[in-house]
Tab-separated table of C-alpha atoms and ligand atoms in Angstrom:
chain	number	residue	atom	x	y	z
A	1	UNK	CA	-28.061	5.615	162.485
A	2	UNK	CA	-28.670	7.031	165.859
A	3	UNK	CA	-28.279	10.489	166.247
A	4	UNK	CA	-27.515	12.307	169.134
A	5	UNK	CA	-27.186	16.241	170.175
A	6	UNK	CA	-26.020	18.428	172.892
A	7	UNK	CA	-25.264	21.884	173.400
A	8	UNK	CA	-22.772	23.937	175.797
A	9	UNK	CA	-20.435	26.809	175.221
A	10	UNK	CA	-17.216	25.081	175.880
A	11	UNK	CA	-15.141	27.688	177.179
A	12	UNK	CA	-12.219	26.543	178.359
A	13	UNK	CA	-12.460	22.740	177.365
A	14	UNK	CA	-11.869	20.856	180.964
A	15	UNK	CA	-11.994	17.038	181.958
A	16	UNK	CA	-15.828	17.502	182.676
A	17	UNK	CA	-16.668	18.597	179.169
A	18	UNK	CA	-14.963	15.744	177.596
A	19	UNK	CA	-16.503	13.217	179.421
A	20	UNK	CA	-19.796	14.652	178.646
A	21	UNK	CA	-18.913	14.344	175.021
A	22	UNK	CA	-17.568	10.915	175.507
A	23	UNK	CA	-20.471	9.721	176.944
A	24	UNK	CA	-23.156	11.613	174.829
A	25	UNK	CA	-20.953	10.085	171.702
A	26	UNK	CA	-21.711	6.294	173.201
A	27	UNK	CA	-25.481	7.132	172.913
A	28	UNK	CA	-25.555	6.555	169.501
A	29	UNK	CA	-23.364	6.493	165.866
A	30	UNK	CA	-23.376	10.164	165.334
A	31	UNK	CA	-22.508	13.281	167.503
A	32	UNK	CA	-23.846	16.495	166.885
A	33	UNK	CA	-21.997	19.421	169.235
A	34	UNK	CA	-24.158	22.651	169.356
A	35	UNK	CA	-22.010	25.333	170.778
A	36	UNK	CA	-23.057	29.048	172.251
A	37	UNK	CA	-22.457	32.053	169.852
A	38	UNK	CA	-21.355	34.805	171.331
A	39	UNK	CA	-23.883	37.091	170.978
A	40	UNK	CA	-26.391	34.167	172.411
A	41	UNK	CA	-24.379	33.881	175.631
A	42	UNK	CA	-24.111	37.600	176.160
A	43	UNK	CA	-28.108	38.060	174.999
A	44	UNK	CA	-28.688	35.277	178.133
A	45	UNK	CA	-26.202	37.271	180.336
A	46	UNK	CA	-22.923	34.560	180.207
A	47	UNK	CA	-20.512	37.586	179.379
A	48	UNK	CA	-17.380	35.907	180.741
A	49	UNK	CA	-16.511	33.513	178.643
A	50	UNK	CA	-12.922	33.692	177.984
A	51	UNK	CA	-12.513	32.194	174.388
A	52	UNK	CA	-13.802	33.339	171.327
A	53	UNK	CA	-16.413	31.105	169.320
A	54	UNK	CA	-13.356	30.080	167.011
A	55	UNK	CA	-11.042	28.857	169.869
A	56	UNK	CA	-14.208	27.401	171.544
A	57	UNK	CA	-15.260	25.044	168.333
A	58	UNK	CA	-11.212	24.453	167.384
A	59	UNK	CA	-11.244	22.830	171.083
A	60	UNK	CA	-14.829	20.565	170.604
A	61	UNK	CA	-12.923	19.659	166.774
A	62	UNK	CA	-9.829	18.652	168.258
A	63	UNK	CA	-11.119	15.996	170.685
A	64	UNK	CA	-12.185	13.754	167.636
A	65	UNK	CA	-15.476	13.143	169.314
A	66	UNK	CA	-18.177	15.386	167.507
A	67	UNK	CA	-19.388	14.510	163.889
A	68	UNK	CA	-20.349	17.596	163.400
A	69	UNK	CA	-20.477	21.479	164.946
A	70	UNK	CA	-23.445	23.835	164.788
A	71	UNK	CA	-23.871	27.063	166.501
A	72	UNK	CA	-26.461	27.577	168.890
A	73	UNK	CA	-27.679	31.597	167.901
A	74	UNK	CA	-31.281	31.722	169.442
A	75	UNK	CA	-33.616	30.924	172.212
A	76	UNK	CA	-35.896	28.257	170.763
A	77	UNK	CA	-33.237	27.089	168.203
A	78	UNK	CA	-32.904	23.777	169.800
A	79	UNK	CA	-36.131	22.341	168.813
A	80	UNK	CA	-35.543	23.780	164.925
A	81	UNK	CA	-32.172	21.552	164.934
A	82	UNK	CA	-33.699	18.553	166.508
A	83	UNK	CA	-36.315	18.289	163.074
A	84	UNK	CA	-34.222	19.736	160.842
A	85	UNK	CA	-31.138	17.733	161.583
A	86	UNK	CA	-33.068	14.442	162.440
A	87	UNK	CA	-32.111	14.037	165.981
A	88	UNK	CA	-32.728	10.555	167.637
A	89	UNK	CA	-31.337	12.007	171.241
A	90	UNK	CA	-31.118	15.034	172.558
A	91	UNK	CA	-28.624	15.632	175.994
A	92	UNK	CA	-26.866	17.300	178.525
A	93	UNK	CA	-25.670	17.257	181.778
A	94	UNK	CA	-27.216	16.448	185.165
A	95	UNK	CA	-27.020	20.535	185.864
A	96	UNK	CA	-29.793	20.839	183.740
A	97	UNK	CA	-32.368	18.043	184.980
A	98	UNK	CA	-35.850	18.559	184.031
A	99	UNK	CA	-34.770	21.915	182.016
A	100	UNK	CA	-35.149	20.121	178.383
A	101	UNK	CA	-38.204	17.447	179.376
A	102	UNK	CA	-40.532	19.903	176.895
A	103	UNK	CA	-37.820	18.224	174.233
A	104	UNK	CA	-39.235	15.131	174.722
A	105	UNK	CA	-41.813	15.932	172.077
A	106	UNK	CA	-39.566	15.693	169.719
A	107	UNK	CA	-36.793	13.284	170.647
A	108	UNK	CA	-35.277	11.067	173.790
A	109	UNK	CA	-34.253	13.613	176.492
A	110	UNK	CA	-30.870	11.945	178.823
A	111	UNK	CA	-29.654	14.099	181.884
A	112	UNK	CA	-26.001	12.683	181.885
A	113	UNK	CA	-24.377	13.012	185.167
A	114	UNK	CA	-22.255	15.914	185.475
A	115	UNK	CA	-18.543	15.621	186.535
A	116	UNK	CA	-18.074	16.542	189.990
A	117	UNK	CA	-15.449	19.374	190.982
A	118	UNK	CA	-14.966	21.137	187.897
A	119	UNK	CA	-16.199	23.827	185.354
A	120	UNK	CA	-15.272	26.466	183.085
A	121	UNK	CA	-16.366	29.194	185.877
A	122	UNK	CA	-13.638	27.665	187.894
A	123	UNK	CA	-11.176	27.090	185.391
A	124	UNK	CA	-11.252	30.786	184.899
A	125	UNK	CA	-11.169	31.559	188.253
A	126	UNK	CA	-7.775	29.736	188.985
A	127	UNK	CA	-6.032	32.504	186.946
A	128	UNK	CA	-4.696	35.168	189.494
A	129	UNK	CA	-7.767	37.869	189.228
A	130	UNK	CA	-7.027	41.835	188.641
A	131	UNK	CA	-7.260	44.061	191.332
A	132	UNK	CA	-9.029	46.475	190.846
A	133	UNK	CA	-9.281	50.445	192.217
A	134	UNK	CA	-11.567	53.453	192.111
A	135	UNK	CA	-10.363	56.734	191.944
A	136	UNK	CA	-13.230	59.559	192.350
A	137	UNK	CA	-15.943	60.299	193.964
A	138	UNK	CA	-18.914	59.531	192.370
A	139	UNK	CA	-22.488	58.254	191.854
A	140	UNK	CA	-20.967	56.478	188.904
A	141	UNK	CA	-18.720	54.188	191.512
A	142	UNK	CA	-21.815	52.488	192.763
A	143	UNK	CA	-22.606	51.426	189.509
A	144	UNK	CA	-19.219	50.527	188.683
A	145	UNK	CA	-19.306	48.288	191.784
A	146	UNK	CA	-21.999	46.942	191.185
A	147	UNK	CA	-21.136	45.677	186.758
A	148	UNK	CA	-17.507	44.461	188.308
A	149	UNK	CA	-19.492	41.829	189.829
A	150	UNK	CA	-20.783	39.875	186.729
A	151	UNK	CA	-17.150	40.130	185.080
A	152	UNK	CA	-14.606	37.310	185.274
A	153	UNK	CA	-11.309	38.383	186.245
A	154	UNK	CA	-10.950	41.196	188.258
A	155	UNK	CA	-11.771	42.396	191.694
A	156	UNK	CA	-12.262	45.687	193.418
A	157	UNK	CA	-10.119	45.943	195.859
A	158	UNK	CA	-9.507	49.795	196.451
A	159	UNK	CA	-11.170	53.070	196.745
A	160	UNK	CA	-9.912	56.622	196.699
A	161	UNK	CA	-11.655	59.467	197.101
A	162	UNK	CA	-10.451	63.035	197.186
A	163	UNK	CA	-13.671	63.958	199.485
A	164	UNK	CA	-12.706	62.349	202.628
A	165	UNK	CA	-15.289	59.987	202.647
A	166	UNK	CA	-16.044	56.214	203.781
A	167	UNK	CA	-18.083	55.162	200.658
A	168	UNK	CA	-20.621	52.509	201.404
A	169	UNK	CA	-20.551	50.203	198.649
A	170	UNK	CA	-18.264	47.301	200.196
A	171	UNK	CA	-16.793	47.367	203.559
A	172	UNK	CA	-14.471	45.162	202.757
A	173	UNK	CA	-12.697	47.184	200.091
A	174	UNK	CA	-9.741	49.519	201.315
A	175	UNK	CA	-10.323	53.198	201.437
A	176	UNK	CA	-7.854	55.509	201.218
A	177	UNK	CA	-6.857	59.250	200.934
A	178	UNK	CA	-3.663	59.033	199.627
A	179	UNK	CA	-3.400	57.814	196.293
A	180	UNK	CA	-0.450	56.537	196.430
A	181	UNK	CA	-1.862	53.892	199.097
A	182	UNK	CA	-4.379	52.599	197.074
A	183	UNK	CA	-1.975	52.224	194.030
A	184	UNK	CA	0.276	50.348	196.035
A	185	UNK	CA	-2.687	47.602	196.410
A	186	UNK	CA	-3.807	47.454	193.379
A	187	UNK	CA	-3.174	46.097	189.869
A	188	UNK	CA	-4.873	48.713	187.406
A	189	UNK	CA	-7.143	51.577	188.452
A	190	UNK	CA	-10.626	52.773	187.286
A	191	UNK	CA	-10.424	56.501	186.920
A	192	UNK	CA	-13.591	58.473	187.793
A	193	UNK	CA	-12.292	61.658	189.539
A	194	UNK	CA	-12.939	65.212	188.164
A	195	UNK	CA	-11.489	65.746	184.810
A	196	UNK	CA	-8.986	68.104	185.947
A	197	UNK	CA	-7.605	65.581	187.864
A	198	UNK	CA	-7.335	62.877	185.280
A	199	UNK	CA	-3.994	63.632	184.468
A	200	UNK	CA	-2.420	63.589	187.622
A	201	UNK	CA	-3.755	60.057	188.588
A	202	UNK	CA	-3.335	58.892	184.973
A	203	UNK	CA	-0.096	60.113	185.328
A	204	UNK	CA	0.987	58.322	188.746
A	205	UNK	CA	-1.112	55.199	188.038
A	206	UNK	CA	1.321	54.361	184.931
A	207	UNK	CA	4.304	55.438	186.876
A	208	UNK	CA	3.645	53.092	189.474
A	209	UNK	CA	3.526	50.394	186.774
A	210	UNK	CA	-0.692	50.011	186.878
A	211	UNK	CA	-2.509	49.376	183.861
A	212	UNK	CA	-5.855	52.757	183.806
A	213	UNK	CA	-8.931	52.741	182.109
A	214	UNK	CA	-10.167	56.421	182.425
A	215	UNK	CA	-13.251	58.248	181.914
A	216	UNK	CA	-12.984	59.683	178.969
A	217	UNK	CA	-11.708	62.619	178.616
A	218	UNK	CA	-7.960	61.039	179.612
A	219	UNK	CA	-6.296	64.372	180.129
A	220	UNK	CA	-8.086	67.900	179.112
A	221	UNK	CA	-4.771	68.572	176.955
A	222	UNK	CA	-3.408	67.737	174.175
A	223	UNK	CA	0.188	67.577	174.649
A	224	UNK	CA	-0.318	64.998	177.958
A	225	UNK	CA	-2.206	62.950	176.290
A	226	UNK	CA	0.717	62.023	173.414
A	227	UNK	CA	2.830	61.536	176.999
A	228	UNK	CA	0.405	59.842	178.726
A	229	UNK	CA	0.221	57.360	175.742
A	230	UNK	CA	4.333	57.032	175.491
A	231	UNK	CA	4.600	55.927	179.472
A	232	UNK	CA	1.942	53.721	178.958
A	233	UNK	CA	3.536	52.062	175.775
A	234	UNK	CA	6.785	51.839	177.822
A	235	UNK	CA	5.600	50.317	180.696
A	236	UNK	CA	3.744	47.640	178.238
A	237	UNK	CA	0.567	48.931	180.011
A	238	UNK	CA	-3.111	48.944	178.662
A	239	UNK	CA	-4.398	52.720	179.490
A	240	UNK	CA	-8.165	52.258	177.677
A	241	UNK	CA	-10.824	55.616	177.615
A	242	UNK	CA	-14.069	54.236	179.450
A	243	UNK	CA	-17.378	55.795	177.413
A	244	UNK	CA	-19.871	53.367	178.282
A	245	UNK	CA	-21.637	53.845	174.972
A	246	UNK	CA	-18.825	52.467	172.953
A	247	UNK	CA	-20.308	49.355	174.410
A	248	UNK	CA	-23.702	48.543	174.451
A	249	UNK	CA	-24.504	46.258	171.600
A	250	UNK	CA	-27.233	48.172	170.091
A	251	UNK	CA	-24.604	51.299	169.642
A	252	UNK	CA	-21.908	49.156	168.156
A	253	UNK	CA	-24.353	47.638	165.831
A	254	UNK	CA	-25.514	50.865	164.492
A	255	UNK	CA	-22.265	51.877	163.800
A	256	UNK	CA	-21.451	49.224	161.439
A	257	UNK	CA	-24.447	49.026	159.897
A	258	UNK	CA	-24.337	53.123	159.361
A	259	UNK	CA	-20.936	52.101	157.990
A	260	UNK	CA	-21.725	49.506	155.763
A	261	UNK	CA	-23.484	51.614	153.665
A	262	UNK	CA	-27.813	50.656	154.870
A	263	UNK	CA	-28.557	54.054	154.640
A	264	UNK	CA	-26.438	55.149	151.902
A	265	UNK	CA	-23.705	57.764	152.182
A	266	UNK	CA	-23.974	59.670	155.569
A	267	UNK	CA	-24.465	63.437	155.559
A	268	UNK	CA	-24.964	64.299	158.899
A	269	UNK	CA	-24.632	63.078	162.547
A	270	UNK	CA	-26.330	64.825	165.062
A	271	UNK	CA	-26.162	64.060	168.944
A	272	UNK	CA	-27.929	65.684	171.738
A	273	UNK	CA	-27.398	64.636	175.528
A	274	UNK	CA	-28.307	67.136	178.531
A	275	UNK	CA	-29.138	66.728	182.113
A	276	UNK	CA	-29.686	69.505	185.078
A	277	UNK	CA	-26.755	70.438	186.476
A	278	UNK	CA	-27.015	68.472	189.535
A	279	UNK	CA	-28.620	65.331	188.184
A	280	UNK	CA	-25.502	63.572	187.303
A	281	UNK	CA	-23.773	63.723	190.442
A	282	UNK	CA	-24.533	65.326	193.854
A	283	UNK	CA	-21.292	64.886	195.321
A	284	UNK	CA	-18.505	67.073	193.420
A	285	UNK	CA	-18.181	70.526	191.678
A	286	UNK	CA	-20.916	70.605	189.311
A	287	UNK	CA	-19.487	69.714	185.771
A	288	UNK	CA	-19.278	72.325	182.682
A	289	UNK	CA	-21.695	70.847	179.610
A	290	UNK	CA	-18.374	69.739	177.165
A	291	UNK	CA	-16.981	68.234	180.334
A	292	UNK	CA	-20.178	65.887	181.460
A	293	UNK	CA	-21.276	64.823	178.161
A	294	UNK	CA	-18.640	65.717	175.521
A	295	UNK	CA	-16.967	62.482	174.637
A	296	UNK	CA	-20.571	60.755	174.649
A	297	UNK	CA	-21.732	63.141	172.096
A	298	UNK	CA	-18.480	63.491	169.990
A	299	UNK	CA	-18.170	59.104	169.777
A	300	UNK	CA	-20.944	58.679	167.004
A	301	UNK	CA	-19.910	61.710	165.318
A	302	UNK	CA	-15.624	60.773	165.159
A	303	UNK	CA	-16.904	57.154	164.659
A	304	UNK	CA	-19.019	57.318	161.817
A	305	UNK	CA	-17.514	60.597	160.235
A	306	UNK	CA	-13.794	60.417	161.649
A	307	UNK	CA	-11.632	62.693	163.397
A	308	UNK	CA	-10.523	64.767	159.833
A	309	UNK	CA	-12.943	67.447	160.157
A	310	UNK	CA	-12.089	70.625	158.455
A	311	UNK	CA	-14.446	73.274	160.011
A	312	UNK	CA	-15.559	73.571	164.146
A	313	UNK	CA	-17.550	75.889	165.333
A	314	UNK	CA	-18.661	76.393	168.817
A	315	UNK	CA	-21.435	78.119	170.567
A	316	UNK	CA	-21.976	78.146	174.278
A	317	UNK	CA	-23.688	79.644	176.980
A	318	UNK	CA	-21.643	80.066	180.390
A	319	UNK	CA	-22.484	81.140	184.124
A	320	UNK	CA	-20.685	84.182	185.683
A	321	UNK	CA	-18.480	81.605	187.506
A	322	UNK	CA	-17.473	80.713	183.848
A	323	UNK	CA	-19.408	76.699	183.526
A	324	UNK	CA	-20.947	76.251	180.535
A	325	UNK	CA	-24.619	75.160	181.127
A	326	UNK	CA	-25.052	74.690	177.202
A	327	UNK	CA	-22.284	74.253	173.930
A	328	UNK	CA	-23.490	73.292	170.619
A	329	UNK	CA	-20.583	72.609	168.661
A	330	UNK	CA	-20.835	72.263	164.621
A	331	UNK	CA	-18.390	69.729	162.586
A	332	UNK	CA	-18.188	70.664	159.060
A	333	UNK	CA	-16.510	67.736	157.088
A	334	UNK	CA	-15.491	67.243	152.909
A	335	UNK	CA	-19.015	65.801	152.553
A	336	UNK	CA	-20.430	65.712	155.445
A	337	UNK	CA	-21.237	67.970	158.284
A	338	UNK	CA	-22.276	66.807	162.335
A	339	UNK	CA	-23.979	68.752	165.281
A	340	UNK	CA	-23.676	67.676	169.084
A	341	UNK	CA	-25.692	69.580	171.637
A	342	UNK	CA	-25.117	69.075	174.741
A	343	UNK	CA	-26.569	70.398	178.377
A	344	UNK	CA	-25.518	70.366	182.190
A	345	UNK	CA	-28.396	72.826	183.312
A	346	UNK	CA	-31.060	72.773	180.459
A	347	UNK	CA	-33.161	70.082	178.648
A	348	UNK	CA	-33.623	68.670	175.137
A	349	UNK	CA	-34.589	65.570	173.689
A	350	UNK	CA	-31.444	63.349	173.679
A	351	UNK	CA	-31.908	62.373	170.553
A	352	UNK	CA	-29.321	60.622	168.126
A	353	UNK	CA	-29.707	61.216	164.266
A	354	UNK	CA	-27.885	59.500	161.421
A	355	UNK	CA	-28.667	61.176	158.567
A	356	UNK	CA	-28.225	59.285	155.110
A	357	UNK	CA	-28.940	59.295	151.336
A	358	UNK	CA	-31.124	56.697	151.088
A	359	UNK	CA	-32.548	56.737	154.952
A	360	UNK	CA	-31.921	57.548	158.332
A	361	UNK	CA	-30.751	56.099	161.946
A	362	UNK	CA	-32.913	57.129	164.688
A	363	UNK	CA	-32.467	56.586	168.344
A	364	UNK	CA	-34.541	57.350	170.923
A	365	UNK	CA	-33.534	59.580	174.610
A	366	UNK	CA	-31.554	58.472	176.161
A	367	UNK	CA	-29.856	57.430	172.926
A	368	UNK	CA	-26.519	57.004	175.086
A	369	UNK	CA	-27.798	54.043	176.521
A	370	UNK	CA	-30.115	52.491	174.420
A	371	UNK	CA	-30.428	48.675	173.403
A	372	UNK	CA	-32.695	49.653	170.919
A	373	UNK	CA	-32.399	51.906	167.394
A	374	UNK	CA	-34.454	52.430	163.995
A	375	UNK	CA	-33.611	52.469	160.744
A	376	UNK	CA	-36.361	54.555	158.787
A	377	UNK	CA	-36.711	54.671	155.033
A	378	UNK	CA	-39.126	57.009	152.873
A	379	UNK	CA	-40.927	53.915	152.044
A	380	UNK	CA	-42.163	52.996	155.677
A	381	UNK	CA	-42.300	49.396	155.096
A	382	UNK	CA	-38.680	49.355	154.683
A	383	UNK	CA	-37.796	50.548	158.458
A	384	UNK	CA	-36.533	48.305	160.714
A	385	UNK	CA	-36.010	47.747	164.582
A	386	UNK	CA	-32.963	46.480	166.116
A	387	UNK	CA	-33.154	45.517	169.817
A	388	UNK	CA	-29.929	43.966	171.868
A	389	UNK	CA	-29.398	43.490	175.251
A	390	UNK	CA	-28.238	45.882	177.437
A	391	UNK	CA	-26.150	44.682	180.204
A	392	UNK	CA	-24.927	47.730	183.099
A	393	UNK	CA	-25.609	50.729	180.805
A	394	UNK	CA	-22.184	48.897	178.457
A	395	UNK	CA	-19.659	49.563	182.032
A	396	UNK	CA	-20.139	45.288	182.373
A	397	UNK	CA	-18.330	44.692	178.726
A	398	UNK	CA	-16.344	48.303	178.891
A	399	UNK	CA	-14.589	45.998	182.063
A	400	UNK	CA	-14.518	42.536	179.713
A	401	UNK	CA	-12.680	44.346	177.528
A	402	UNK	CA	-10.421	46.008	180.042
A	403	UNK	CA	-9.564	42.798	181.454
A	404	UNK	CA	-8.589	40.971	178.188
A	405	UNK	CA	-7.009	44.039	177.442
A	406	UNK	CA	-4.694	43.473	180.400
A	407	UNK	CA	-4.502	39.637	179.850
A	408	UNK	CA	-3.517	39.461	176.248
A	409	UNK	CA	-1.317	42.905	176.794
A	410	UNK	CA	-3.533	44.036	173.655
A	411	UNK	CA	-5.696	47.140	173.111
A	412	UNK	CA	-9.147	46.049	172.765
A	413	UNK	CA	-10.805	48.789	173.492
A	414	UNK	CA	-13.455	49.817	171.372
A	415	UNK	CA	-12.370	53.654	171.055
A	416	UNK	CA	-9.640	53.812	168.559
A	417	UNK	CA	-6.621	56.528	169.273
A	418	UNK	CA	-7.983	59.088	166.877
A	419	UNK	CA	-11.036	58.684	168.319
A	420	UNK	CA	-9.921	59.417	171.711
A	421	UNK	CA	-7.441	61.816	171.004
A	422	UNK	CA	-9.492	63.832	168.557
A	423	UNK	CA	-12.337	64.360	171.716
A	424	UNK	CA	-9.227	65.846	174.069
A	425	UNK	CA	-8.375	67.567	171.367
A	426	UNK	CA	-12.026	69.509	171.187
A	427	UNK	CA	-11.770	69.764	174.825
A	428	UNK	CA	-8.535	71.159	174.991
A	429	UNK	CA	-9.448	73.821	172.145
A	430	UNK	CA	-12.759	74.696	173.710
A	431	UNK	CA	-11.307	74.893	177.456
A	432	UNK	CA	-8.716	77.766	175.348
A	433	UNK	CA	-11.484	79.759	173.783
A	434	UNK	CA	-10.653	79.047	170.726
A	435	UNK	CA	-13.526	79.694	168.138
A	436	UNK	CA	-15.936	79.784	170.651
A	437	UNK	CA	-18.792	82.259	170.369
A	438	UNK	CA	-21.041	83.156	174.101
A	439	UNK	CA	-24.713	83.054	173.662
B	501	CTP	N1	-20.592	19.361	181.839
B	501	CTP	C1	-20.399	18.363	182.656
B	501	CTP	N2	-19.599	18.424	183.647
B	501	CTP	C2	-18.763	19.650	184.323
B	501	CTP	C3	-18.807	20.745	183.147
B	501	CTP	C4	-19.668	20.976	182.288
B	501	CTP	O1	-20.711	17.129	182.692
B	501	CTP	N3	-17.970	19.447	185.243
B	501	CTP	C5	-21.518	19.406	180.951
B	501	CTP	C6	-22.026	20.090	181.244
B	501	CTP	O2	-23.254	19.856	181.762
B	501	CTP	C7	-23.204	20.868	179.070
B	501	CTP	C8	-21.519	20.729	178.990
B	501	CTP	O3	-20.433	19.811	180.151
B	501	CTP	O4	-23.838	19.503	178.986
B	501	CTP	C9	-21.092	22.366	178.570
B	501	CTP	O5	-21.693	22.529	179.511
B	501	CTP	P1	-20.692	24.152	179.796
B	501	CTP	O6	-22.068	25.027	179.953
B	501	CTP	O7	-19.959	24.586	178.581
B	501	CTP	O8	-19.540	24.012	181.066
B	501	CTP	P2	-19.527	24.415	182.580
B	501	CTP	O9	-18.000	24.337	183.194
B	501	CTP	O10	-20.419	23.936	182.994
B	501	CTP	O11	-19.235	26.288	181.993
B	501	CTP	P3	-19.927	27.629	183.462
B	501	CTP	O12	-18.947	26.633	184.505
B	501	CTP	O13	-19.013	28.548	182.275
B	501	CTP	O14	-21.271	27.214	183.402
């Protein structure tokens, strides 16, 4: 029996794929199809798959051409599969000509002519792109511009800035000093304006029927938050918090591992985020420490311990103008504690530590954009290090979730409504000077 194997992503299965599978099958008696896992695709920079692994597998199964399906999960797996499964022929399309010659050592390698004029990329692009407008003048906007280039299904078409400036990211984009002008040209907005403007920017966009991705906090007022969500729900619009860290694979995995009991019962979460006052953003008025860093620092606390803390105490150092340079918040939960230390105008080690009864998780500075963390135990031999590729500091995956939420009309945000609301409510209390001590 001649065994043939072929690999691919098979996103939005098209006739190019089917022709490849038919010819692969005809090369032998038994066809094995390797389908890339979502994680493996992510790690090789392919983040735009429209379909999940389960859907892609189902589509290949439906062709009736595959006798067996394997999941391709890591670089180098092909050699392993070929040896383990007793493969006689490895085949792929001619777009890979020469790339797999190294497999000749293990089996015969056949490149089949690629079908002209069709690809998954092209099928995905047929769907109309979401036109995105960006609001706000920050250095961060440039990063969003760059990251959006990697995301299928979205294009940046407009920018609104209160600072009357012609930005330099891309000349083909429409710049305006009138927010309403920009709203007329877009389907969705990414709001990066100063937090005090968020609520008016979000509200206008939702009322104009536009989807919103807004830098956290969505508003500084708890009551307004519920109103904005009501408008979004009524108009069937997506309203998502933007905290890029939530979308970094390392952070996401860290949360899952901690919750699965790897370090025992979680007793404490301690997060520090600091910067010098002017290093975040040179164009706008300098932001306070909690506005700059609060949502980042509260994210692991609320994702790991929930939002039902029983007590909160805040110590802060304010400038004469009323800007907080340094703020420390302690949260007391029934069975655990947490503390966040944020500064915009002071420096400390920007690390994240999660203390558990069996061990602890350590994320080195700057933990909010990390590709790495460690689980450490008293017996150091049990320590484990985890690395995950970080693309675009998480912004890229955040945009993918936003696009998928809009396309599927369902909330695929990595930040739950409870966490999002609690961040707003802490900021609200801080601004109203509840439970605050000055240092
Ligand atoms: N293939 C082909 N003809 C096409 C497209 C793909 O023969 N027009 C083959 C590829 O060479 C590969 C297999 O089908 O052997 C799976 O390809 P995959 O990368 O999943 O599909 P693409 O359409 O090339 O995807 P993308 O546009 O995302 O690169």
